[in-house]
mmCIF file of C-alpha atoms in Angstrom:
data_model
loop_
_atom_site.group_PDB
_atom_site.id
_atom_site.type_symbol
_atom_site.label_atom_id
_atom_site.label_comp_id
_atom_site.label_asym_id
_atom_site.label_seq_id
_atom_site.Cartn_x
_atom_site.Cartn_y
_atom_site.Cartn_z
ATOM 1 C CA UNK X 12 -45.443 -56.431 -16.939
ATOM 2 C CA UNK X 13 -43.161 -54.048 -14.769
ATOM 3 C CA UNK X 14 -44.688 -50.255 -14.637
ATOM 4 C CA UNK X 15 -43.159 -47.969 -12.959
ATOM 5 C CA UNK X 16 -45.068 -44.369 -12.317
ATOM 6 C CA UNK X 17 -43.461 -41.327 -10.979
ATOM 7 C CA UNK X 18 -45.308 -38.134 -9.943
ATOM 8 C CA UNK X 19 -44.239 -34.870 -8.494
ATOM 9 C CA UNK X 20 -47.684 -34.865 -6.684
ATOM 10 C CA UNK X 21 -48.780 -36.375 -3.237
ATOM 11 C CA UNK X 22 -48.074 -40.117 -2.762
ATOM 12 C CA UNK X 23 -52.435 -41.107 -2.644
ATOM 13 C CA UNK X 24 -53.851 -44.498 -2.940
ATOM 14 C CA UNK X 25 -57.921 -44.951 -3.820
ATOM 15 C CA UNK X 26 -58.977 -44.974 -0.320
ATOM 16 C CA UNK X 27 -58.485 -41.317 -0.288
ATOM 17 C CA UNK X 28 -60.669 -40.731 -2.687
ATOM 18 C CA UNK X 29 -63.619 -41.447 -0.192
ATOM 19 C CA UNK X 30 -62.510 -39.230 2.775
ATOM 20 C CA UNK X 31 -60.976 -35.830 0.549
ATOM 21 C CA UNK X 32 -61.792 -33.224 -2.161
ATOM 22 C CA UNK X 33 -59.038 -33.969 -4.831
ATOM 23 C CA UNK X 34 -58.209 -32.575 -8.392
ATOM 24 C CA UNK X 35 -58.683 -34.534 -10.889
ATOM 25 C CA UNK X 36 -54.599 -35.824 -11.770
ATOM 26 C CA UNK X 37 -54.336 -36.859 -8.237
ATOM 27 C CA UNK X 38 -57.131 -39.193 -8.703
ATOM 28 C CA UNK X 39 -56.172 -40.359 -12.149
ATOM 29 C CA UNK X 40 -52.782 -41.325 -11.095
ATOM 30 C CA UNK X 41 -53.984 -43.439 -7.799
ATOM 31 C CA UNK X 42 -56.718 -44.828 -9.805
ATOM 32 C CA UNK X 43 -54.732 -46.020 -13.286
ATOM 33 C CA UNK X 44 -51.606 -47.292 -10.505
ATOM 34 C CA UNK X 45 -54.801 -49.349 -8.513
ATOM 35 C CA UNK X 46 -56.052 -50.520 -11.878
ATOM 36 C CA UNK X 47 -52.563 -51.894 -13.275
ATOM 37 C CA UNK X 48 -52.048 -53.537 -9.934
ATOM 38 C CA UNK X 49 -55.420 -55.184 -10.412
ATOM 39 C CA UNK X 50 -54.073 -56.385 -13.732
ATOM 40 C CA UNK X 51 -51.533 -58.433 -11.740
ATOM 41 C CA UNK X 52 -48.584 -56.030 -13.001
ATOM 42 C CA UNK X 53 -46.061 -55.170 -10.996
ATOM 43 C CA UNK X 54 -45.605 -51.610 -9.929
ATOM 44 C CA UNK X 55 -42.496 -49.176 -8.946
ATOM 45 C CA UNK X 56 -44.527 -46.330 -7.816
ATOM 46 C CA UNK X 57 -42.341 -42.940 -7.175
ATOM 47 C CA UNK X 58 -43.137 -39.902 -5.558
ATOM 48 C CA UNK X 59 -41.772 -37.403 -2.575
ATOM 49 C CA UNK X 60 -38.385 -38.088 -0.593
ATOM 50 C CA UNK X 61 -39.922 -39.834 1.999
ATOM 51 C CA UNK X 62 -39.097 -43.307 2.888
ATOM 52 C CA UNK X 63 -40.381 -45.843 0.875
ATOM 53 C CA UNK X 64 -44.112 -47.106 2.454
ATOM 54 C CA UNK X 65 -47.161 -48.553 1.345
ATOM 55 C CA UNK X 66 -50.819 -47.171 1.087
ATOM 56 C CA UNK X 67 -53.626 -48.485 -0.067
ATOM 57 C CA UNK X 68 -52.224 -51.523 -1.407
ATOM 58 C CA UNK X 69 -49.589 -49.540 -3.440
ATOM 59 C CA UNK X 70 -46.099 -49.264 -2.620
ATOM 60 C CA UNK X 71 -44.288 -45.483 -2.902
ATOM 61 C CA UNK X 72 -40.668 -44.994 -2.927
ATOM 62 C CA UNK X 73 -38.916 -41.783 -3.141
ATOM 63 C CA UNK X 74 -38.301 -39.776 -6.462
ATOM 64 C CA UNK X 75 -34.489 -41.164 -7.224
ATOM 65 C CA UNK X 76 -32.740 -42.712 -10.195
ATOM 66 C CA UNK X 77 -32.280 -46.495 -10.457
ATOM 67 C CA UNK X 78 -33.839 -49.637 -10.359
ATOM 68 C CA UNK X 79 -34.278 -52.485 -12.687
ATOM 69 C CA UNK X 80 -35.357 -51.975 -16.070
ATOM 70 C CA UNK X 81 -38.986 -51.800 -16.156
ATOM 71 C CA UNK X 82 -41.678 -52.988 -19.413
ATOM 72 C CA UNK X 83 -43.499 -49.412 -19.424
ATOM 73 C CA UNK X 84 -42.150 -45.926 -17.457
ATOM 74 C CA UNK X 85 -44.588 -43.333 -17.246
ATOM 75 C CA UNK X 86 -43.994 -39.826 -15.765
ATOM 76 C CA UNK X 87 -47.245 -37.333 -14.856
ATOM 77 C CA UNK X 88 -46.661 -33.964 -16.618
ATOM 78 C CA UNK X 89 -42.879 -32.928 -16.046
ATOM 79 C CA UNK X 90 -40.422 -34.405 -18.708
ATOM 80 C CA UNK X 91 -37.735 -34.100 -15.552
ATOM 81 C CA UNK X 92 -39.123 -37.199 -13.770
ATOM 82 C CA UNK X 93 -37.848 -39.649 -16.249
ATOM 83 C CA UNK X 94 -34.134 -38.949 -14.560
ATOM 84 C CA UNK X 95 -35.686 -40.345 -11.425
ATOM 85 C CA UNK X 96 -37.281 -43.081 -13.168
ATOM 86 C CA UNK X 97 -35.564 -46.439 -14.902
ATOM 87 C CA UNK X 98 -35.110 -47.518 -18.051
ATOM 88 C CA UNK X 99 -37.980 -48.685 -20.071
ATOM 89 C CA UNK X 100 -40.560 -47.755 -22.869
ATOM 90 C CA UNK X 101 -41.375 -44.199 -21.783
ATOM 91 C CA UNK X 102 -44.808 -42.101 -21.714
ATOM 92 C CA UNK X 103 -45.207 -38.879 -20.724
ATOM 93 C CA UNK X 104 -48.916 -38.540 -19.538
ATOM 94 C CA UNK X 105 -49.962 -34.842 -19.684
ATOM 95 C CA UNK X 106 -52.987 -33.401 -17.444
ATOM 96 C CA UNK X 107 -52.904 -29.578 -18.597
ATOM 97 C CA UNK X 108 -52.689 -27.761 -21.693
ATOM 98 C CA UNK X 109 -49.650 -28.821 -23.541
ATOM 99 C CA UNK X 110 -48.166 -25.416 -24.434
ATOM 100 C CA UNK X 111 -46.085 -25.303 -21.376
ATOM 101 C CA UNK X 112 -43.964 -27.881 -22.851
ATOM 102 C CA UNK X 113 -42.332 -24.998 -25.385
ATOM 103 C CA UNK X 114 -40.400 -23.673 -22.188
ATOM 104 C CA UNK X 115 -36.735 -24.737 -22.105
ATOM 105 C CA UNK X 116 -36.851 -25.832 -18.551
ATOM 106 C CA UNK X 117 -39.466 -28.733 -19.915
ATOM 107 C CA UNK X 118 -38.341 -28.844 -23.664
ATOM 108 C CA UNK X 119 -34.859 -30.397 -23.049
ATOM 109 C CA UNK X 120 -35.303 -33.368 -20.667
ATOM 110 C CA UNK X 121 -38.102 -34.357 -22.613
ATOM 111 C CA UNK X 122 -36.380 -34.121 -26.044
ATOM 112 C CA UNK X 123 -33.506 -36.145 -24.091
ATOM 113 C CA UNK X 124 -36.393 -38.814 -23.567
ATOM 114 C CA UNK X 125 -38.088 -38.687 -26.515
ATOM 115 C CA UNK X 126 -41.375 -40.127 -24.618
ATOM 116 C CA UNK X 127 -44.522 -41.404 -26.209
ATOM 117 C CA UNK X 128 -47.401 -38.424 -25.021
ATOM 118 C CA UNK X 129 -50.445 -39.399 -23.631
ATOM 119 C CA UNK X 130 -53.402 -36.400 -23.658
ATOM 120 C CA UNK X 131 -57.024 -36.566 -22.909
ATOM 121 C CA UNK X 132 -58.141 -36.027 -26.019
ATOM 122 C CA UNK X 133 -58.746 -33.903 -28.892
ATOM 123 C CA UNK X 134 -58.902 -30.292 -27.104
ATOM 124 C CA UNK X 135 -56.049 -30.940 -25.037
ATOM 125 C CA UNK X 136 -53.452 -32.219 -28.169
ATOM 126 C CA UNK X 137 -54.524 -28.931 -29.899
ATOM 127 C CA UNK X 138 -52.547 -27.220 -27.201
ATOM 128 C CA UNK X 139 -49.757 -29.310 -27.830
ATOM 129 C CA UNK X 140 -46.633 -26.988 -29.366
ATOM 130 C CA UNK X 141 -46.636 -27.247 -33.053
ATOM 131 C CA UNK X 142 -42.690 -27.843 -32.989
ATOM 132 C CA UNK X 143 -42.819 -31.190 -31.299
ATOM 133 C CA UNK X 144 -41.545 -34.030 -33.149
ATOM 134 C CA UNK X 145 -44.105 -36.361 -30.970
ATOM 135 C CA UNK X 146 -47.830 -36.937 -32.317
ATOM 136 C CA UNK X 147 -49.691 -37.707 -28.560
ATOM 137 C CA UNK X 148 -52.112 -41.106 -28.219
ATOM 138 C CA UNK X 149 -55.171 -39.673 -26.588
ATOM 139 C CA UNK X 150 -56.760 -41.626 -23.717
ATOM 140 C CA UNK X 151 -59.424 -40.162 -21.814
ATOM 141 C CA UNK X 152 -59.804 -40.186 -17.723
ATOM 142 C CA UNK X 153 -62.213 -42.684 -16.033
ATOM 143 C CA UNK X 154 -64.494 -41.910 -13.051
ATOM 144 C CA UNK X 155 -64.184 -42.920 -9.379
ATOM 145 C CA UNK X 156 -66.819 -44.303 -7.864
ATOM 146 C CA UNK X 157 -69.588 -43.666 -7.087
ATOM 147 C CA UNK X 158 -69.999 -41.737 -10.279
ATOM 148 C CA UNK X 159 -68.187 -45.240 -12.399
ATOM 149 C CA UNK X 160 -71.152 -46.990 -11.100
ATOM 150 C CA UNK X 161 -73.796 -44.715 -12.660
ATOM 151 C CA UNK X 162 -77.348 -43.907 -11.449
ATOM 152 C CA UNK X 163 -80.701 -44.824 -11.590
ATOM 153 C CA UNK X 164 -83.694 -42.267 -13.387
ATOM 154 C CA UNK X 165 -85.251 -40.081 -10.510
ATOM 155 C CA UNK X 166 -88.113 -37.679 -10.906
ATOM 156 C CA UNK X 167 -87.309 -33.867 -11.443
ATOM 157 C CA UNK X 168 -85.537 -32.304 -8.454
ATOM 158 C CA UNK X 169 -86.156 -28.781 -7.156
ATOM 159 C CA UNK X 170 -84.428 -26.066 -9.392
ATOM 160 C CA UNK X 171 -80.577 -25.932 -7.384
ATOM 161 C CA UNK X 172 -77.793 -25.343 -9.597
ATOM 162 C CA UNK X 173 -74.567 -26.167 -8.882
ATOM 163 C CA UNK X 174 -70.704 -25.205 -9.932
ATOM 164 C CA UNK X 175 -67.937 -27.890 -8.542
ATOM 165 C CA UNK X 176 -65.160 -26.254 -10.150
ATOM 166 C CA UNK X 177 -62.102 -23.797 -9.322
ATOM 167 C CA UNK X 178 -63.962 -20.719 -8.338
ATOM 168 C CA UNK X 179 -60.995 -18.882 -10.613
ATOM 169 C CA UNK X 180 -63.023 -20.637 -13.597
ATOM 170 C CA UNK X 181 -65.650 -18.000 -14.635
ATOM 171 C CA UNK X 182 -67.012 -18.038 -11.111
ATOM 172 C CA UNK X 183 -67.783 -14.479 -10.979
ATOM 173 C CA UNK X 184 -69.061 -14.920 -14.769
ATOM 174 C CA UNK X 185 -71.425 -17.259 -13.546
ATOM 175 C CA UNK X 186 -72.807 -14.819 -10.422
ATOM 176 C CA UNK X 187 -73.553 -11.829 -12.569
ATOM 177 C CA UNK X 188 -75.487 -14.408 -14.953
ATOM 178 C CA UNK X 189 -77.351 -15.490 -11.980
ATOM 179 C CA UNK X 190 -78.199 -12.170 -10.217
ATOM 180 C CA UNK X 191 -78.938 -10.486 -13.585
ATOM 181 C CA UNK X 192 -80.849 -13.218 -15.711
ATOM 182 C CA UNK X 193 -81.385 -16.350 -14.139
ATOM 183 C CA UNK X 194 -82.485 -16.045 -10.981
ATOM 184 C CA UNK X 195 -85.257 -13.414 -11.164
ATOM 185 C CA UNK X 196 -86.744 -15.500 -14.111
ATOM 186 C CA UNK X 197 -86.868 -18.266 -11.777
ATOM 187 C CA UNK X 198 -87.293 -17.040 -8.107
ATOM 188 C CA UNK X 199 -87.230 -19.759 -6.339
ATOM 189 C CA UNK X 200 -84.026 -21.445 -7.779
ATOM 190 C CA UNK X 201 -81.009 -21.818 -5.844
ATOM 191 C CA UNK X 202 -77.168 -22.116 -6.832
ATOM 192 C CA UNK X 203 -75.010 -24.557 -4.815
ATOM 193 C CA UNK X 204 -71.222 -23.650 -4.759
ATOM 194 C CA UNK X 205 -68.651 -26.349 -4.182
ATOM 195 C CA UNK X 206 -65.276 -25.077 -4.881
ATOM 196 C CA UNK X 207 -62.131 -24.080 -3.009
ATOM 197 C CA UNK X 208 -58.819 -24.376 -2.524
ATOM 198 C CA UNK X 209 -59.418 -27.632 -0.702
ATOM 199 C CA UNK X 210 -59.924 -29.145 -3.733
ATOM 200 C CA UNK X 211 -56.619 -28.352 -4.882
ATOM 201 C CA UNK X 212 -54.199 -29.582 -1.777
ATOM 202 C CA UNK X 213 -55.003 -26.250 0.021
ATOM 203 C CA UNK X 214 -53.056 -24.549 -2.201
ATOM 204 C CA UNK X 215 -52.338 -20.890 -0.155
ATOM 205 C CA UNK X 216 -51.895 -18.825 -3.318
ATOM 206 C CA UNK X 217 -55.080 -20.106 -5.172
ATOM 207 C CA UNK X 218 -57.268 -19.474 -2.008
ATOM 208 C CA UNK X 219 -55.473 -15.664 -2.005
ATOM 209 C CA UNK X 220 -56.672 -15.619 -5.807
ATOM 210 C CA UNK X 221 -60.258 -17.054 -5.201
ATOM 211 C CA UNK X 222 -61.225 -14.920 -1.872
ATOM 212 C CA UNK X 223 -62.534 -12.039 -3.275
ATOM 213 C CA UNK X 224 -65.171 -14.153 -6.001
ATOM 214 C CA UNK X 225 -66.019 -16.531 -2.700
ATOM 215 C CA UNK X 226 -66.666 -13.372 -0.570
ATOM 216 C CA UNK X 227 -68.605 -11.960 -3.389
ATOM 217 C CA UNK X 228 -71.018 -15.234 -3.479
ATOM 218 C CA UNK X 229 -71.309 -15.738 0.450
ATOM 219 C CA UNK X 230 -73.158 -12.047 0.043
ATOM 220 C CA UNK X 231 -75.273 -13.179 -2.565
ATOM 221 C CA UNK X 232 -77.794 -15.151 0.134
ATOM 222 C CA UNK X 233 -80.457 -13.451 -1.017
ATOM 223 C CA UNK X 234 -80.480 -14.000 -4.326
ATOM 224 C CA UNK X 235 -80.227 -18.066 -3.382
ATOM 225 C CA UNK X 236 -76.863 -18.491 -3.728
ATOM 226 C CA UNK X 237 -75.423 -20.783 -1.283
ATOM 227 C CA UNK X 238 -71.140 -21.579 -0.374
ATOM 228 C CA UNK X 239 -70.352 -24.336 0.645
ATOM 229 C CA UNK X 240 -67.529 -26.344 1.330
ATOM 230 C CA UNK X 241 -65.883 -29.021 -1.118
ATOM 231 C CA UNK X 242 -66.987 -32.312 -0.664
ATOM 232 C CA UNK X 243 -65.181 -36.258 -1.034
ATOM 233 C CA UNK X 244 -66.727 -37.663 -4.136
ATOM 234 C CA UNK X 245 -69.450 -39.922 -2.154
ATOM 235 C CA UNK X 246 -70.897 -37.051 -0.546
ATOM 236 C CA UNK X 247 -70.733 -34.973 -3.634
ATOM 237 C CA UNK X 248 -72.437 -37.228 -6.185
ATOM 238 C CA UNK X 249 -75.313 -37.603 -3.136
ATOM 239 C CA UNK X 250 -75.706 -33.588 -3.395
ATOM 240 C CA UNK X 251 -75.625 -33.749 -7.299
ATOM 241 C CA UNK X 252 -78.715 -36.398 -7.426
ATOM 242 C CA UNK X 253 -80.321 -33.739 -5.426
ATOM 243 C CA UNK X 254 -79.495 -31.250 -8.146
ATOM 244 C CA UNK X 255 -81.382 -29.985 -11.383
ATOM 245 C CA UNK X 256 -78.222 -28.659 -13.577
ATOM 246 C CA UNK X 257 -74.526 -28.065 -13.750
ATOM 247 C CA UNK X 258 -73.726 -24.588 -14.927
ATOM 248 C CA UNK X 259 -70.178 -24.159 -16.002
ATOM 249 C CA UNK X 260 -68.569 -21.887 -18.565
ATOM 250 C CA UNK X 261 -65.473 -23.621 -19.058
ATOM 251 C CA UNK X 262 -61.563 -22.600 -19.376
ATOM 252 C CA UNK X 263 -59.010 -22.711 -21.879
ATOM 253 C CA UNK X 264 -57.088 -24.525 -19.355
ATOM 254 C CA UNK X 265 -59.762 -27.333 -18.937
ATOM 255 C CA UNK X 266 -58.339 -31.076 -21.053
ATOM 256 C CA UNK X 267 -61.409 -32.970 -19.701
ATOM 257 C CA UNK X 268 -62.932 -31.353 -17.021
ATOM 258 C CA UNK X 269 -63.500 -34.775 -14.667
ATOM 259 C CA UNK X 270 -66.207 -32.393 -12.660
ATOM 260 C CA UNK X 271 -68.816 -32.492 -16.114
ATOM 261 C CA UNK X 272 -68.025 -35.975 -16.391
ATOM 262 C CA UNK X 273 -69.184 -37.121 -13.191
ATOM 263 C CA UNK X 274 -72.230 -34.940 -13.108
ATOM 264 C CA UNK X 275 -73.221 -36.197 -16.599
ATOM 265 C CA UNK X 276 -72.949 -40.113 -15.786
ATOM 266 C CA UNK X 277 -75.311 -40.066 -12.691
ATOM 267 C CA UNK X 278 -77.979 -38.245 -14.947
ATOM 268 C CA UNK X 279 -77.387 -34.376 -13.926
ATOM 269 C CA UNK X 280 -77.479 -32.296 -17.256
ATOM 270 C CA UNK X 281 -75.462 -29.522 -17.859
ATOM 271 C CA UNK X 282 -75.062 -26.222 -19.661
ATOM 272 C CA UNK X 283 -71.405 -24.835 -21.017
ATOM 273 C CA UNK X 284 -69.787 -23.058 -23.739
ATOM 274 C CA UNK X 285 -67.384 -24.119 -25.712
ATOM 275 C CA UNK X 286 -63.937 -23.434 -23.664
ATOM 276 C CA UNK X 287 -61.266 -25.754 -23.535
ATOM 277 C CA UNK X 288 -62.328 -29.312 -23.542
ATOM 278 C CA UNK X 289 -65.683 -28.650 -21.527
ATOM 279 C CA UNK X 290 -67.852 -29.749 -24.847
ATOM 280 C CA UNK X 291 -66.287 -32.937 -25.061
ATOM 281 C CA UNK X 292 -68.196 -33.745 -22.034
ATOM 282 C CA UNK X 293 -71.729 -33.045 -23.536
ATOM 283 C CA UNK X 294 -73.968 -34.451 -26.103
ATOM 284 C CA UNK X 295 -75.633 -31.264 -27.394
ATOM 285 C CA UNK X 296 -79.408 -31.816 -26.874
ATOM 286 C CA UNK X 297 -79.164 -35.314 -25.433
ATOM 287 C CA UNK X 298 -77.427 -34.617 -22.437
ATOM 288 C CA UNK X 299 -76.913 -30.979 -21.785
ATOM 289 C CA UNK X 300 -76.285 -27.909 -23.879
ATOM 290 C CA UNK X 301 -73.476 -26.501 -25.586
ATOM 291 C CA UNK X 302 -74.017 -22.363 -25.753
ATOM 292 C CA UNK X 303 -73.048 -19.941 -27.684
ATOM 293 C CA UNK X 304 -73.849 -16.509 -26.008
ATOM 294 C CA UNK X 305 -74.670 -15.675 -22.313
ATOM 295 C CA UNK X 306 -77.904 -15.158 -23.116
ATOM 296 C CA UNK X 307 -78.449 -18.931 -24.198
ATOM 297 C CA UNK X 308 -76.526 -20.043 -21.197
ATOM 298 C CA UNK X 309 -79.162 -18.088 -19.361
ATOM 299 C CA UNK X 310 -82.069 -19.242 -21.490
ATOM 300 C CA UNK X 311 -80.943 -23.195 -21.304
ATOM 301 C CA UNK X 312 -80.508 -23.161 -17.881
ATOM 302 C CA UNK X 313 -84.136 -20.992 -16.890
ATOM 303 C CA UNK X 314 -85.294 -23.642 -18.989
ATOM 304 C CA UNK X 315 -84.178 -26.732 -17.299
ATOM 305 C CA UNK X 316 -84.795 -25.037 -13.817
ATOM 306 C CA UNK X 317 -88.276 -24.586 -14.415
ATOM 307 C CA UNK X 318 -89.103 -26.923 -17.263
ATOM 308 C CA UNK X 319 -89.774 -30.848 -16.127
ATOM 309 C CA UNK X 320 -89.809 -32.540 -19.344
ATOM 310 C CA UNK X 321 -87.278 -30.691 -20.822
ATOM 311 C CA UNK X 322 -84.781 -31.868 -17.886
ATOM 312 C CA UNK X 323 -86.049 -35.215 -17.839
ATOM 313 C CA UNK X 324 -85.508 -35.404 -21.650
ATOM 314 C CA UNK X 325 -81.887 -34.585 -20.878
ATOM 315 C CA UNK X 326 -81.394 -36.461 -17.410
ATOM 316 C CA UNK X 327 -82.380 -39.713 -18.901
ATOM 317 C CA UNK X 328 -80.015 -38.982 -22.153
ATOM 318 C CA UNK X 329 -77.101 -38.594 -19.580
ATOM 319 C CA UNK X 330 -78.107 -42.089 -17.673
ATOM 320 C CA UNK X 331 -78.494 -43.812 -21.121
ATOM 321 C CA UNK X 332 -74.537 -42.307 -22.377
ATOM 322 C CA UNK X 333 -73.361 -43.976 -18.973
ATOM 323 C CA UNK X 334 -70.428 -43.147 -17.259
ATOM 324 C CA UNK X 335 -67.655 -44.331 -20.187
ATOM 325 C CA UNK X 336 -64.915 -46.676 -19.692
ATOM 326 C CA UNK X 337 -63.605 -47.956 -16.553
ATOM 327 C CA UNK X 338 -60.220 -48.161 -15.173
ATOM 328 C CA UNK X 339 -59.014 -51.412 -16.085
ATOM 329 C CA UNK X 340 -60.049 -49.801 -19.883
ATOM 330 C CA UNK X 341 -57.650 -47.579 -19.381
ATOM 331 C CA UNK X 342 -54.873 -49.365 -18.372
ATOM 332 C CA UNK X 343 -54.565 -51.607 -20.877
ATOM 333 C CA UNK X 344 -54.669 -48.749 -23.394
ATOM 334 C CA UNK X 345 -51.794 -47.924 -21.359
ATOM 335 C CA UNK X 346 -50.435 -51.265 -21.801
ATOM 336 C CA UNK X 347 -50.283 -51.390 -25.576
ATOM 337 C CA UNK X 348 -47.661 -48.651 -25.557
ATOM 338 C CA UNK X 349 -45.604 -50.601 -23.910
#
């Protein structure tokens, strides 16, 4: 088959993945494009005004109309990139909640196109706008490795929680938890904080947005919380093995939340509530635990701090869900829209 691809974000290949922090669409579009290329497809990759050039094995060319007509055509998020894109079956593959698609600006070009929609599952085509005349296929992300490659069972580590998300995502929710319930019930317990703007392309206005909850937790060194920088996902899924729980409330603006679903397939358990698509993720009571007050977050996670068989109980329940499909799965669910 001929795919073409067209994104508004950075032109990335996989290699990246190893030596950056990146958000999770950035490493779902340079993963499914190395995946389809590994199928033996051919690929029109487009993205940026640059020259055309090749990295990683894939070759980018600039964000322009034309080109020979192409099997499958699928545009990340914006409608508007299928006029830079030929002609072809066409999928628009959406990343965050769908209700932005009601404004005009993003409404017309894709009514013009009348793509198929691609969502990452059943959270994320709630949000969809109830006037669209499209029902979405929903195909969930893959991991990267390390975390595609799973883990093996290790005994129970010391009691460090961690949060790898935007710090604009219940951040300072989580800190008053810890200062207030968690942490004196288990005094020794620590909570690991890798999140930043970094993560996100160094994006100037979210690191404006996030100073004040980051300041906040670099004071909080006495009440073992630690900041620290974001990491590449090699050195990140070697801190989570070190790691006792994820602790993450969740967003209305999560549609898979890639950070719970690495954690979860190399065995770390987790505790959430039910925002956006974050219980998707978990296997209540086999894998980590779904809560519905503060007050069980706080419980579930004293409880997994200081309680060895009740983390092991869930660490080998994550292991045994493993970490889902793999990339080549998802591209050729990809392929039958074609």
């Amino acid at each position: 088959m001929r795919i073409a691809l067209a994104t508004e974000g950075p032109r990335l290949g996989p290699d990246a993945l190893a030596g950056r922090p990146l958000g999770g669409a950035e490493t779902a579009f340079a993963l499914l494009a190395a995946a389809f290329l590994a199928r033996g497809h051919s690929l029109d990759l487009r993205a940026g005004t640059e020259p055309p050039e090749s990295r990683d094995g894939l070759r980018w060319s600039p964000l322009a109309p034309g080109g020979p007509p192409t099997d499958l055509v699928i545009a990340t998020r914006l409608p508007r990139l299928f006029r830079a894109l030929p002609r072809g079956r066409r999928v628009l593959w959406l990343h965050n909640p769908g209700n932005y698609l009601r404004k005009p600006r993003h409404l017309l070009p894709l009514l013009a196109a009348r793509p198929g929609l691609v969502t990452l599952g059943p959270s994320h085509s709630a949000s969809l706008p109830r006037l669209l005349p499209f029902r979405p296929v929903e195909i969930p992300l893959a991991l990267a490795p390390p975390f595609s490659e799973g883990a093996a069972p290790r005994p129970p580590p010391p009691p460090v929680a961690v949060f790898t998300s935007n710090p604009l995502r219940g951040l300072d929710w989580l800190l008053d938890l810890w200062t207030a319930q968690i942490r004196p019930a288990v005094p020794g317990a620590e909570l690991h904080l890798y999140g930043g703007a970094a993560t996100y392309g160094g994006d100037a206005r979210l690191a404006a947005r996030a100073a004040p909850v980051l300041a906040r937790a670099a004071a909080l060194a006495g009440d073992g919380v630690r900041l620290l920088a974001p990491l590449p996902r090699p050195a990140l899924a070697a801190r989570l093995k070190e790691a006792r729980v994820m602790l993450y409330r969740g967003d209305p603006g999560e549609t898979f939340c890639l950070a719970l679903a690495e954690a979860q397939a190399i065995g770390l358990p987790a505790v959430v509530t039910p925002l956006g698509a974050v219980a998707e993720r978990i296997a209540e009571g086999e894998t980590g635990h779904i809560a519905a007050s503060d007050a069980d977050v706080a419980a579930a996670a004293i409880r997994l701090l200081a309680d060895d068989a009740a983390w092991t109980h869930l660490h080998r329940g994550a292991l045994a869900r493993g970490p889902g499909p793999s990339w080549s799965d998802i591209a050729a669910r990809f392929e039958a829209l074609a």
